[in-house]
């Protein structure tokens, strides 16, 4: 395929700023596309936490003008760096007023009340920057609501701009729950014309819905797994947009995320007290002992550890877990949990740990090293999500021989194969109903397998560790979608 110029923007990118899997994806996909020969440029905000010295960022000459409708023209400083271990340029949009803050989206769980302007600014800055760099994109690729305005801009304010004359657009939906819904006044900042403020376009309940606009205007929409692409056309998972998404079903894709195995492989993982691989699992035992030590749990080899890492959000099934955990802790198991998010859950699980100090360890906070150590030292990894567009932790778990116990939804269903005791097929344990009793029953099944079916466990671990979800495969699938977009917009 011909080399494409691809402009990707996102609100978070690993390693510069991360709140969840979105950052893992936007840090890895551009490199995989680059490896296929494309010219990829990434754009994200210069939040306070983005360390200019550490990443050796260089200020580009001359400020960038960003039209913000009724607010007028705003100015951004642009810093340039590269994605680690690559030559992919990444540009950081600096503006003290919009991004000179500690949090990405909120402070202490309260969303900033100017998030509309902040991310309209980012989206518009990405477009303006392409012009400044004389980088004429073939593809502009937005991610989630934060940069969903890019496809809208392409069809409106840049519709006749020669710098964008060959560009088509893609929007990836990593999470449909968050849509960027704001007061309609944001239309005057977006300045794409009030004729777009209609029910089949940007308007919803007399407000503006940026993700909805992105879905309408993008040439293709990618939901990060096949299953999730199907699910978001149903009322159970559509968050009110199911009919609109169904209407645009012809341009909806479900490319599964890959995994950066340079970062997540037990044989080369520097966060671990001992390394291991499929041929020698001795190191995993050391990781388990160290994990038990870190969480002040009894250091025993022959008790299964169930690990959890993630945002403590309803999406992740923390309600089901809260209901089931009392029963789970009656089993002969240990639980370790790393997460932060909803305050009630932080208190609740900390309290459980205080009541069961020998069985349950909880760390409230965000720690990448500990996330790696939990993946490595646990026997099982629990993800009881109510919905899960893709999910990355279960895929990391497979690589570490830590068997996922998941609710069969979205990417969890697409990536995990249920254990079949008579054939020794499978690499995890799945349940279907979003109930505490289904969660309990499936954990019990996994724990029973651990105690009574040694051969089965060995097969499961082998199957899990052999499985691969490479970014190269995903990037090739994105190439196909990009090609589709271009033909869709300009004809074959
Ligand atoms: P989501 O994007 O919905 O949060 P994913 O499974 O796609 O879920 O990705 C979550 C990513 O964030 C993983 O890389 C996971 O290790 C990381 N993560 C989540 N919570 C924490 C935490 N408390 N500490 C360290 N890493 C975390
Ligand atoms: C979102 C989803 C998660 C997905 C990630 C990356 O945050 O919740 O399931 O893996 O984006 O696409």
Short mmCIF file of C-alpha atoms and ligand atoms in Angstrom, two decimals:
data_model
loop_
_atom_site.label_atom_id
_atom_site.label_comp_id
_atom_site.label_asym_id
_atom_site.label_seq_id
_atom_site.Cartn_x
_atom_site.Cartn_y
_atom_site.Cartn_z
CA UNK A 1 0.00 0.00 0.00
CA UNK A 2 1.17 3.54 -0.70
CA UNK A 3 2.64 5.42 2.16
CA UNK A 4 -0.01 7.39 4.00
CA UNK A 5 0.28 10.57 6.01
CA UNK A 6 -1.61 9.86 9.21
CA UNK A 7 -2.48 12.44 11.83
CA UNK A 8 -3.54 10.91 15.15
CA UNK A 9 -4.69 12.98 18.11
CA UNK A 10 -5.65 11.85 21.59
CA UNK A 11 -6.07 13.14 25.10
CA UNK A 12 -3.53 10.67 26.53
CA UNK A 13 -0.54 8.78 25.18
CA UNK A 14 1.86 6.39 26.94
CA UNK A 15 4.34 7.15 28.48
CA UNK A 16 3.57 10.86 28.69
CA UNK A 17 0.13 10.83 30.30
CA UNK A 18 -2.16 7.92 31.04
CA UNK A 19 -5.39 7.23 32.86
CA UNK A 20 -6.28 3.98 31.11
CA UNK A 21 -5.95 1.77 28.06
CA UNK A 22 -6.54 4.63 25.60
CA UNK A 23 -2.99 5.79 26.34
CA UNK A 24 -1.56 2.31 25.77
CA UNK A 25 -3.22 2.23 22.36
CA UNK A 26 -2.23 5.71 21.22
CA UNK A 27 1.35 5.04 22.34
CA UNK A 28 1.61 1.78 20.40
CA UNK A 29 -0.53 1.95 17.26
CA UNK A 30 1.42 4.87 15.72
CA UNK A 31 4.66 2.91 16.05
CA UNK A 32 3.11 -0.15 14.43
CA UNK A 33 1.81 1.99 11.56
CA UNK A 34 5.22 3.56 11.20
CA UNK A 35 6.75 0.09 10.97
CA UNK A 36 4.47 -0.50 7.99
CA UNK A 37 6.04 2.51 6.31
CA UNK A 38 3.55 5.29 6.98
CA UNK A 39 4.33 8.82 8.08
CA UNK A 40 2.49 9.12 11.39
CA UNK A 41 2.25 12.22 13.57
CA UNK A 42 0.70 12.20 17.02
CA UNK A 43 -0.78 15.18 18.87
CA UNK A 44 -1.69 15.45 22.56
CA UNK A 45 -1.91 18.16 25.26
CA UNK A 46 1.12 19.35 27.20
CA UNK A 47 -0.35 18.75 30.64
CA UNK A 48 1.74 19.73 33.62
CA UNK A 49 2.69 16.10 34.16
CA UNK A 50 4.33 15.89 30.73
CA UNK A 51 7.95 16.42 31.68
CA UNK A 52 9.69 18.51 29.00
CA UNK A 53 13.19 17.79 30.24
CA UNK A 54 12.81 14.08 30.80
CA UNK A 55 11.50 13.56 27.28
CA UNK A 56 13.81 16.12 25.74
CA UNK A 57 10.98 18.06 24.13
CA UNK A 58 11.85 20.91 21.79
CA UNK A 59 9.76 24.03 21.37
CA UNK A 60 8.83 24.63 17.74
CA UNK A 61 9.39 28.10 16.45
CA UNK A 62 6.44 30.47 16.46
CA UNK A 63 3.17 30.01 18.29
CA UNK A 64 0.27 28.20 16.69
CA UNK A 65 -2.96 30.14 16.17
CA UNK A 66 -6.08 28.17 17.01
CA UNK A 67 -9.46 29.67 16.02
CA UNK A 68 -11.93 29.18 18.88
CA UNK A 69 -15.07 30.79 17.46
CA UNK A 70 -16.59 33.36 19.80
CA UNK A 71 -13.60 33.09 22.12
CA UNK A 72 -11.44 34.34 19.28
CA UNK A 73 -8.05 33.11 18.22
CA UNK A 74 -6.11 31.37 20.99
CA UNK A 75 -2.43 30.56 20.91
CA UNK A 76 -0.55 27.36 21.60
CA UNK A 77 3.10 26.58 22.06
CA UNK A 78 4.06 23.33 20.36
CA UNK A 79 6.67 21.01 21.77
CA UNK A 80 8.04 18.21 19.67
CA UNK A 81 9.37 14.85 20.84
CA UNK A 82 9.26 11.26 19.67
CA UNK A 83 7.43 8.18 20.87
CA UNK A 84 10.02 6.15 22.82
CA UNK A 85 12.12 3.72 20.77
CA UNK A 86 10.82 5.10 17.52
CA UNK A 87 11.12 8.00 15.13
CA UNK A 88 7.41 8.82 15.33
CA UNK A 89 7.03 12.53 16.06
CA UNK A 90 4.66 13.54 18.82
CA UNK A 91 3.57 17.13 19.28
CA UNK A 92 2.42 18.56 22.58
CA UNK A 93 -0.06 21.40 22.54
CA UNK A 94 0.78 23.81 25.31
CA UNK A 95 -1.60 26.42 26.61
CA UNK A 96 -1.43 27.39 30.25
CA UNK A 97 -5.11 28.23 30.49
CA UNK A 98 -6.39 24.92 29.08
CA UNK A 99 -3.75 22.35 30.01
CA UNK A 100 -1.64 23.90 32.76
CA UNK A 101 -3.34 21.76 35.39
CA UNK A 102 -2.53 18.70 37.40
CA UNK A 103 -5.34 16.43 36.25
CA UNK A 104 -6.11 15.30 32.72
CA UNK A 105 -9.87 15.62 32.91
CA UNK A 106 -10.76 16.41 36.49
CA UNK A 107 -9.62 17.35 39.93
CA UNK A 108 -10.52 14.97 42.75
CA UNK A 109 -13.11 13.26 40.59
CA UNK A 110 -14.89 16.48 39.59
CA UNK A 111 -14.66 17.07 35.85
CA UNK A 112 -13.26 20.46 34.82
CA UNK A 113 -16.17 22.62 33.76
CA UNK A 114 -14.41 23.79 30.60
CA UNK A 115 -13.62 20.36 29.18
CA UNK A 116 -15.59 21.27 26.05
CA UNK A 117 -13.28 24.18 25.28
CA UNK A 118 -10.16 22.28 26.33
CA UNK A 119 -10.69 19.45 23.90
CA UNK A 120 -12.20 21.49 21.10
CA UNK A 121 -8.97 23.44 21.42
CA UNK A 122 -6.88 20.26 21.21
CA UNK A 123 -8.78 18.99 18.17
CA UNK A 124 -8.56 22.27 16.34
CA UNK A 125 -4.90 22.69 17.27
CA UNK A 126 -4.13 19.28 15.76
CA UNK A 127 -5.68 20.39 12.46
CA UNK A 128 -3.91 23.75 12.51
CA UNK A 129 -0.62 22.10 13.35
CA UNK A 130 -0.84 19.86 10.28
CA UNK A 131 -1.07 23.02 8.20
CA UNK A 132 1.82 24.67 9.99
CA UNK A 133 3.99 21.59 9.43
CA UNK A 134 2.91 21.35 5.77
CA UNK A 135 1.87 17.83 6.64
CA UNK A 136 -1.02 17.05 4.34
CA UNK A 137 -2.81 14.13 5.94
CA UNK A 138 -4.42 11.29 4.04
CA UNK A 139 -6.01 10.21 7.30
CA UNK A 140 -7.00 12.11 10.38
CA UNK A 141 -7.70 9.77 13.24
CA UNK A 142 -9.52 10.92 16.40
CA UNK A 143 -9.93 8.91 19.59
CA UNK A 144 -12.96 9.07 21.88
CA UNK A 145 -14.98 12.24 22.42
CA UNK A 146 -11.94 14.39 23.21
CA UNK A 147 -10.78 14.44 19.61
CA UNK A 148 -14.07 13.51 17.93
CA UNK A 149 -14.29 17.10 16.66
CA UNK A 150 -11.54 16.41 14.11
CA UNK A 151 -13.81 14.57 11.63
CA UNK A 152 -16.39 17.32 12.17
CA UNK A 153 -13.85 20.02 11.37
CA UNK A 154 -12.69 18.14 8.29
CA UNK A 155 -16.21 18.18 6.87
CA UNK A 156 -16.88 21.81 7.74
CA UNK A 157 -14.23 24.46 8.34
CA UNK A 158 -11.58 22.57 6.35
CA UNK A 159 -13.90 21.19 3.66
CA UNK A 160 -12.34 23.39 0.97
CA UNK A 161 -8.89 23.73 2.43
CA UNK A 162 -6.27 22.48 -0.05
CA UNK A 163 -4.12 21.22 2.83
CA UNK A 164 -6.87 18.72 3.65
CA UNK A 165 -8.06 18.03 0.13
CA UNK A 166 -6.96 14.40 0.21
CA UNK A 167 -7.85 13.66 3.84
CA UNK A 168 -10.43 11.13 5.08
CA UNK A 169 -11.27 10.59 8.73
CA UNK A 170 -11.53 7.81 11.30
CA UNK A 171 -12.89 7.89 14.81
CA UNK A 172 -11.99 5.19 17.32
CA UNK A 173 -14.43 4.61 20.15
CA UNK A 174 -12.61 3.27 23.18
CA UNK A 175 -15.49 3.92 25.52
CA UNK A 176 -19.00 4.93 24.50
CA UNK A 177 -20.03 5.85 28.02
CA UNK A 178 -18.19 9.15 27.78
CA UNK A 179 -19.54 11.18 24.89
CA UNK A 180 -18.58 14.78 25.52
CA UNK A 181 -22.03 16.23 26.15
CA UNK A 182 -22.10 19.96 26.76
CA UNK A 183 -24.22 23.07 26.75
CA UNK A 184 -25.07 24.10 23.20
CA UNK A 185 -23.01 27.27 23.57
CA UNK A 186 -20.05 25.08 22.59
CA UNK A 187 -21.42 25.31 19.02
CA UNK A 188 -20.17 28.89 18.92
CA UNK A 189 -16.70 27.78 19.96
CA UNK A 190 -16.65 24.91 17.50
CA UNK A 191 -17.89 27.40 14.87
CA UNK A 192 -18.89 24.79 12.33
CA UNK A 193 -22.28 26.44 11.72
CA UNK A 194 -25.57 26.07 13.56
CA UNK A 195 -26.98 24.10 10.67
CA UNK A 196 -25.15 21.16 12.26
CA UNK A 197 -27.13 21.54 15.46
CA UNK A 198 -29.74 18.96 14.48
CA UNK A 199 -30.88 15.63 15.90
CA UNK A 200 -29.16 13.71 13.10
CA UNK A 201 -25.94 15.62 13.65
CA UNK A 202 -24.39 17.25 16.74
CA UNK A 203 -27.50 18.00 18.78
CA UNK A 204 -28.85 15.84 21.59
CA UNK A 205 -31.44 16.97 24.13
CA UNK A 206 -30.77 20.57 23.15
CA UNK A 207 -27.09 20.17 24.00
CA UNK A 208 -24.05 19.27 21.96
CA UNK A 209 -22.71 15.71 21.82
CA UNK A 210 -19.21 15.67 20.38
CA UNK A 211 -18.85 11.90 20.07
CA UNK A 212 -22.15 11.73 18.25
CA UNK A 213 -20.93 14.39 15.82
CA UNK A 214 -17.73 12.44 15.32
CA UNK A 215 -19.66 9.27 14.49
CA UNK A 216 -21.83 11.13 11.98
CA UNK A 217 -18.90 12.84 10.24
CA UNK A 218 -16.11 10.24 10.31
CA UNK A 219 -15.66 8.09 7.22
CA UNK A 220 -15.18 5.10 9.48
CA UNK A 221 -15.73 4.35 13.13
CA UNK A 222 -13.73 1.74 14.98
CA UNK A 223 -14.95 0.16 18.19
CA UNK A 224 -11.98 -1.64 19.69
CA UNK A 225 -13.32 -5.21 19.42
CA UNK A 226 -15.75 -7.06 17.16
CA UNK A 227 -18.02 -7.90 20.02
CA UNK A 228 -18.15 -4.32 21.27
CA UNK A 229 -18.91 -3.12 17.73
CA UNK A 230 -21.96 -5.39 17.81
CA UNK A 231 -22.92 -4.50 21.36
CA UNK A 232 -23.00 -0.72 20.85
CA UNK A 233 -25.84 -1.16 18.40
CA UNK A 234 -28.03 -2.48 21.25
CA UNK A 235 -29.83 -0.52 23.94
CA UNK A 236 -27.94 -2.40 26.66
CA UNK A 237 -24.58 -1.02 25.55
CA UNK A 238 -25.42 1.91 23.30
CA UNK A 239 -25.75 4.67 25.91
CA UNK A 240 -28.55 6.17 23.86
CA UNK A 241 -26.59 6.18 20.59
CA UNK A 242 -27.48 2.63 19.53
CA UNK A 243 -29.88 3.66 16.80
CA UNK A 244 -27.52 6.24 15.36
CA UNK A 245 -24.67 3.73 15.42
CA UNK A 246 -26.89 1.08 13.84
CA UNK A 247 -27.74 3.57 11.10
CA UNK A 248 -24.02 3.98 10.40
CA UNK A 249 -23.34 0.26 10.85
CA UNK A 250 -21.91 0.07 7.32
CA UNK A 251 -18.88 2.12 8.35
CA UNK A 252 -18.43 0.51 11.76
CA UNK A 253 -15.41 -1.72 12.37
CA UNK A 254 -14.12 -3.64 15.38
CA UNK A 255 -10.34 -3.85 15.23
CA UNK A 256 -9.03 -5.37 18.40
CA UNK A 257 -6.18 -3.60 20.17
CA UNK A 258 -2.77 -5.21 20.23
CA UNK A 259 -0.32 -5.41 23.07
CA UNK A 260 3.10 -3.85 23.37
CA UNK A 261 5.07 -6.97 24.22
CA UNK A 262 8.23 -4.93 24.75
CA UNK A 263 6.46 -3.54 27.79
CA UNK A 264 4.41 -6.57 28.86
CA UNK A 265 6.48 -9.78 28.69
CA UNK A 266 7.63 -11.66 31.79
CA UNK A 267 10.95 -12.64 30.22
CA UNK A 268 12.10 -9.02 29.86
CA UNK A 269 10.04 -7.19 32.48
CA UNK A 270 12.35 -5.12 34.68
CA UNK A 271 9.61 -4.43 37.22
CA UNK A 272 9.64 -8.07 38.31
CA UNK A 273 11.73 -9.53 41.13
CA UNK A 274 12.38 -12.52 38.85
CA UNK A 275 11.82 -13.07 35.15
CA UNK A 276 10.24 -16.14 33.61
CA UNK A 277 8.88 -17.62 30.41
CA UNK A 278 6.81 -20.50 29.16
CA UNK A 279 9.68 -23.00 29.44
CA UNK A 280 10.61 -22.08 32.98
CA UNK A 281 8.05 -20.85 35.45
CA UNK A 282 10.33 -20.82 38.50
CA UNK A 283 10.51 -17.02 38.36
CA UNK A 284 6.73 -16.82 38.59
CA UNK A 285 6.88 -18.50 41.99
CA UNK A 286 9.32 -15.85 43.19
CA UNK A 287 7.03 -13.14 41.84
CA UNK A 288 4.17 -14.72 43.77
CA UNK A 289 6.09 -14.79 47.04
CA UNK A 290 7.20 -11.19 46.62
CA UNK A 291 3.67 -10.13 45.81
CA UNK A 292 2.41 -11.79 48.98
CA UNK A 293 5.10 -9.98 50.90
CA UNK A 294 4.20 -6.61 49.41
CA UNK A 295 0.60 -7.06 50.46
CA UNK A 296 1.45 -8.55 53.86
CA UNK A 297 -0.21 -11.84 53.00
CA UNK A 298 1.04 -15.23 54.21
CA UNK A 299 3.82 -16.37 51.84
CA UNK A 300 2.48 -19.67 50.57
CA UNK A 301 2.96 -21.34 47.20
CA UNK A 302 -0.13 -23.49 47.25
CA UNK A 303 -2.89 -20.94 47.60
CA UNK A 304 -4.29 -19.25 44.48
CA UNK A 305 -3.90 -15.49 44.23
CA UNK A 306 -6.58 -13.62 42.37
CA UNK A 307 -5.33 -10.27 41.10
CA UNK A 308 -7.24 -7.17 40.02
CA UNK A 309 -5.87 -3.97 38.51
CA UNK A 310 -7.98 -1.21 37.13
CA UNK A 311 -9.98 1.92 37.44
CA UNK A 312 -12.51 1.54 40.22
CA UNK A 313 -15.43 2.50 38.00
CA UNK A 314 -18.86 0.93 37.65
CA UNK A 315 -17.83 -0.20 34.16
CA UNK A 316 -15.34 -2.59 35.70
CA UNK A 317 -17.98 -4.52 37.65
CA UNK A 318 -16.85 -3.27 41.03
CA UNK A 319 -20.46 -3.42 42.22
CA UNK A 320 -20.60 -7.15 41.46
CA UNK A 321 -17.27 -7.65 43.16
CA UNK A 322 -18.34 -5.72 46.23
CA UNK A 323 -21.37 -7.98 46.50
CA UNK A 324 -19.48 -11.21 45.90
CA UNK A 325 -16.25 -10.59 47.79
CA UNK A 326 -17.49 -11.72 51.20
CA UNK A 327 -18.34 -15.14 49.75
CA UNK A 328 -15.13 -15.31 47.73
CA UNK A 329 -13.07 -14.76 50.85
CA UNK A 330 -14.59 -17.85 52.42
CA UNK A 331 -12.66 -19.85 49.83
CA UNK A 332 -9.03 -20.75 50.39
CA UNK A 333 -7.69 -17.92 48.25
CA UNK A 334 -5.85 -14.63 48.42
CA UNK A 335 -7.00 -11.47 46.64
CA UNK A 336 -4.79 -8.52 45.68
CA UNK A 337 -6.32 -5.38 44.28
CA UNK A 338 -4.71 -2.26 42.81
CA UNK A 339 -6.99 0.54 41.75
CA UNK A 340 -8.29 4.02 42.23
CA UNK A 341 -11.51 5.74 41.33
CA UNK A 342 -14.89 5.86 42.98
CA UNK A 343 -14.53 6.87 46.60
CA UNK A 344 -17.07 4.38 47.94
CA UNK A 345 -15.14 1.55 46.31
CA UNK A 346 -11.79 2.79 47.59
CA UNK A 347 -13.19 2.80 51.13
CA UNK A 348 -15.11 -0.42 50.77
CA UNK A 349 -12.26 -2.55 49.47
CA UNK A 350 -9.76 -1.00 51.90
CA UNK A 351 -12.14 -1.90 54.66
CA UNK A 352 -12.45 -5.49 53.41
CA UNK A 353 -8.68 -5.73 53.46
CA UNK A 354 -8.54 -4.44 57.02
CA UNK A 355 -11.03 -7.12 58.00
CA UNK A 356 -9.28 -9.94 56.14
CA UNK A 357 -5.59 -8.98 56.41
CA UNK A 358 -4.49 -12.57 55.74
CA UNK A 359 -6.58 -12.99 52.62
CA UNK A 360 -7.04 -9.66 50.90
CA UNK A 361 -4.49 -6.95 50.10
CA UNK A 362 -5.59 -3.62 48.66
CA UNK A 363 -3.52 -0.74 47.31
CA UNK A 364 -5.46 2.38 46.43
CA UNK A 365 -3.53 4.44 43.92
CA UNK A 366 -1.92 4.27 40.52
CA UNK A 367 1.33 2.32 40.21
CA UNK A 368 2.64 0.88 36.98
CA UNK A 369 5.33 -1.24 38.67
CA UNK A 370 2.79 -2.85 40.95
CA UNK A 371 0.44 -3.49 38.01
CA UNK A 372 3.24 -5.51 36.37
CA UNK A 373 3.99 -7.34 39.62
CA UNK A 374 0.33 -8.30 40.09
CA UNK A 375 0.14 -9.60 36.52
CA UNK A 376 3.21 -11.73 37.18
CA UNK A 377 2.62 -12.95 40.73
CA UNK A 378 -1.08 -13.84 40.56
CA UNK A 379 -2.58 -17.14 39.46
CA UNK A 380 -5.82 -15.65 38.21
CA UNK A 381 -6.82 -12.19 37.05
CA UNK A 382 -10.39 -11.06 37.60
CA UNK A 383 -12.27 -8.67 35.27
CA UNK A 384 -16.01 -8.80 35.99
CA UNK A 385 -16.74 -5.81 33.72
CA UNK A 386 -20.29 -4.71 32.96
CA UNK A 387 -18.97 -3.59 29.59
CA UNK A 388 -15.46 -3.66 28.20
CA UNK A 389 -14.71 -2.20 24.77
CA UNK A 390 -11.45 -4.13 24.52
CA UNK A 391 -9.68 -4.48 27.84
CA UNK A 392 -5.93 -4.85 28.00
CA UNK A 393 -5.23 -6.31 31.40
CA UNK A 394 -6.72 -9.68 30.52
CA UNK A 395 -4.43 -9.82 27.48
CA UNK A 396 -1.40 -8.89 29.56
CA UNK A 397 -2.42 -11.61 32.03
CA UNK A 398 -2.35 -14.28 29.36
CA UNK A 399 1.25 -13.46 28.56
CA UNK A 400 2.19 -13.80 32.26
CA UNK A 401 0.45 -17.18 32.59
CA UNK A 402 -2.13 -15.61 34.88
CA UNK A 403 -5.50 -16.99 33.90
CA UNK A 404 -8.23 -14.44 33.29
CA UNK A 405 -11.62 -14.84 34.93
CA UNK A 406 -13.85 -12.52 32.94
CA UNK A 407 -17.38 -11.56 32.19
CA UNK A 408 -18.01 -12.44 28.54
CA UNK A 409 -18.56 -8.94 27.22
CA UNK A 410 -16.87 -6.86 24.51
CA UNK A 411 -13.17 -7.48 24.10
CA UNK A 412 -13.12 -9.80 27.11
CA UNK A 413 -15.31 -12.22 25.21
CA UNK A 414 -13.26 -11.84 22.02
CA UNK A 415 -9.87 -12.42 23.64
CA UNK A 416 -10.52 -15.13 26.23
CA UNK A 417 -11.46 -18.72 25.41
CA UNK A 418 -13.36 -20.60 28.04
CA UNK A 419 -11.76 -23.63 29.64
CA UNK A 420 -12.99 -26.94 28.27
CA UNK A 421 -11.96 -29.57 30.81
CA UNK A 422 -12.28 -32.55 28.47
CA UNK A 423 -10.14 -31.18 25.67
CA UNK A 424 -7.84 -28.95 27.70
CA UNK A 425 -8.68 -26.11 25.34
CA UNK A 426 -9.09 -22.56 26.53
CA UNK A 427 -7.12 -19.99 28.45
CA UNK A 428 -9.50 -18.60 31.04
CA UNK A 429 -12.88 -18.75 32.74
CA UNK A 430 -15.91 -16.82 31.55
CA UNK A 431 -19.31 -15.95 32.93
CA UNK A 432 -22.21 -14.33 31.17
CA UNK A 433 -24.73 -12.91 33.61
CA UNK A 434 -23.83 -9.62 35.23
CA UNK A 435 -24.60 -10.98 38.69
CA UNK A 436 -22.61 -11.54 41.85
CA UNK A 437 -23.63 -15.20 41.86
CA UNK A 438 -22.32 -15.81 38.33
CA UNK A 439 -19.08 -14.11 39.35
CA UNK A 440 -18.88 -16.21 42.49
CA UNK A 441 -19.63 -19.47 40.67
CA UNK A 442 -16.96 -18.87 38.06
CA UNK A 443 -14.27 -17.91 40.57
CA UNK A 444 -15.20 -21.10 42.42
CA UNK A 445 -14.80 -23.10 39.21
CA UNK A 446 -11.35 -21.56 38.66
CA UNK A 447 -10.30 -22.18 42.26
CA UNK A 448 -11.53 -25.79 42.13
CA UNK A 449 -9.55 -26.26 38.92
CA UNK A 450 -6.48 -24.90 40.72
CA UNK A 451 -6.84 -27.35 43.59
CA UNK A 452 -8.05 -30.46 41.79
CA UNK A 453 -7.00 -30.35 38.12
CA UNK A 454 -3.25 -29.86 37.94
CA UNK A 455 -3.00 -30.99 34.32
CA UNK A 456 -5.82 -28.72 33.30
CA UNK A 457 -4.07 -25.78 34.92
CA UNK A 458 -0.87 -26.58 33.09
CA UNK A 459 -2.65 -26.70 29.73
CA UNK A 460 -4.46 -23.45 30.44
CA UNK A 461 -1.24 -21.69 31.37
CA UNK A 462 0.52 -23.00 28.29
CA UNK A 463 -2.35 -21.97 26.02
CA UNK A 464 -2.47 -18.55 27.63
CA UNK A 465 1.24 -17.83 27.36
CA UNK A 466 1.37 -18.87 23.72
CA UNK A 467 -1.37 -16.53 22.61
CA UNK A 468 -0.41 -13.28 20.88
CA UNK A 469 -2.26 -10.09 20.09
CA UNK A 470 0.26 -8.23 18.00
CA UNK A 471 0.07 -4.60 17.02
CA UNK A 472 1.35 -5.53 13.60
CA UNK A 473 -1.85 -7.45 12.89
CA UNK A 474 -3.98 -4.62 14.27
CA UNK A 475 -2.06 -1.98 12.31
CA UNK A 476 -2.65 -3.91 9.08
CA UNK A 477 -6.34 -4.00 9.86
CA UNK A 478 -6.25 -0.24 10.40
CA UNK A 479 -4.57 0.11 6.99
CA UNK A 480 -7.58 -1.63 5.47
CA UNK A 481 -9.93 0.70 7.28
CA UNK A 482 -7.93 3.73 6.16
CA UNK A 483 -8.12 2.48 2.59
CA UNK A 484 -11.86 2.01 3.00
CA UNK A 485 -12.19 5.58 4.27
CA UNK A 486 -10.31 7.02 1.35
CA UNK A 487 -12.38 5.11 -1.19
CA UNK A 488 -15.54 6.01 0.67
CA UNK A 489 -14.69 9.70 0.51
CA UNK A 490 -13.09 10.00 -2.89
CA UNK A 491 -14.27 6.92 -4.74
CA UNK A 492 -12.01 3.99 -5.52
P1 LIG B 1 -9.50 1.02 30.75
O1 LIG B 1 -8.85 1.71 29.61
O2 LIG B 1 -10.97 0.92 30.62
O3 LIG B 1 -9.10 1.57 32.07
P2 LIG B 1 -7.86 -1.27 29.93
O4 LIG B 1 -7.84 -2.67 30.42
O5 LIG B 1 -7.95 -1.07 28.47
O6 LIG B 1 -9.02 -0.51 30.72
O7 LIG B 1 -6.51 -0.55 30.33
C1 LIG B 1 -6.18 -0.21 31.63
C2 LIG B 1 -4.72 0.15 31.66
O8 LIG B 1 -4.48 1.01 32.77
C3 LIG B 1 -3.81 -1.02 31.84
O9 LIG B 1 -2.57 -0.77 31.20
C4 LIG B 1 -3.66 -1.11 33.36
O10 LIG B 1 -2.51 -1.77 33.77
C5 LIG B 1 -3.64 0.35 33.72
N1 LIG B 1 -4.14 0.66 35.07
C6 LIG B 1 -5.42 0.86 35.45
N2 LIG B 1 -5.50 1.17 36.76
C7 LIG B 1 -4.23 1.17 37.22
C8 LIG B 1 -3.64 1.43 38.49
N3 LIG B 1 -4.39 1.71 39.56
N4 LIG B 1 -2.30 1.36 38.59
C9 LIG B 1 -1.54 1.04 37.51
N5 LIG B 1 -2.03 0.79 36.29
C10 LIG B 1 -3.36 0.85 36.13
C1 LIG B 2 -11.12 2.09 27.04
C2 LIG B 2 -11.86 0.82 27.38
C3 LIG B 2 -10.98 -0.40 27.37
C4 LIG B 2 -10.05 -0.41 26.18
C5 LIG B 2 -9.27 0.90 26.13
C6 LIG B 2 -8.32 0.97 24.95
O1 LIG B 2 -10.64 2.78 28.11
O2 LIG B 2 -12.54 0.93 28.61
O3 LIG B 2 -11.79 -1.55 27.34
O4 LIG B 2 -9.16 -1.48 26.26
O5 LIG B 2 -10.12 1.97 26.04
O6 LIG B 2 -8.98 0.83 23.71
#
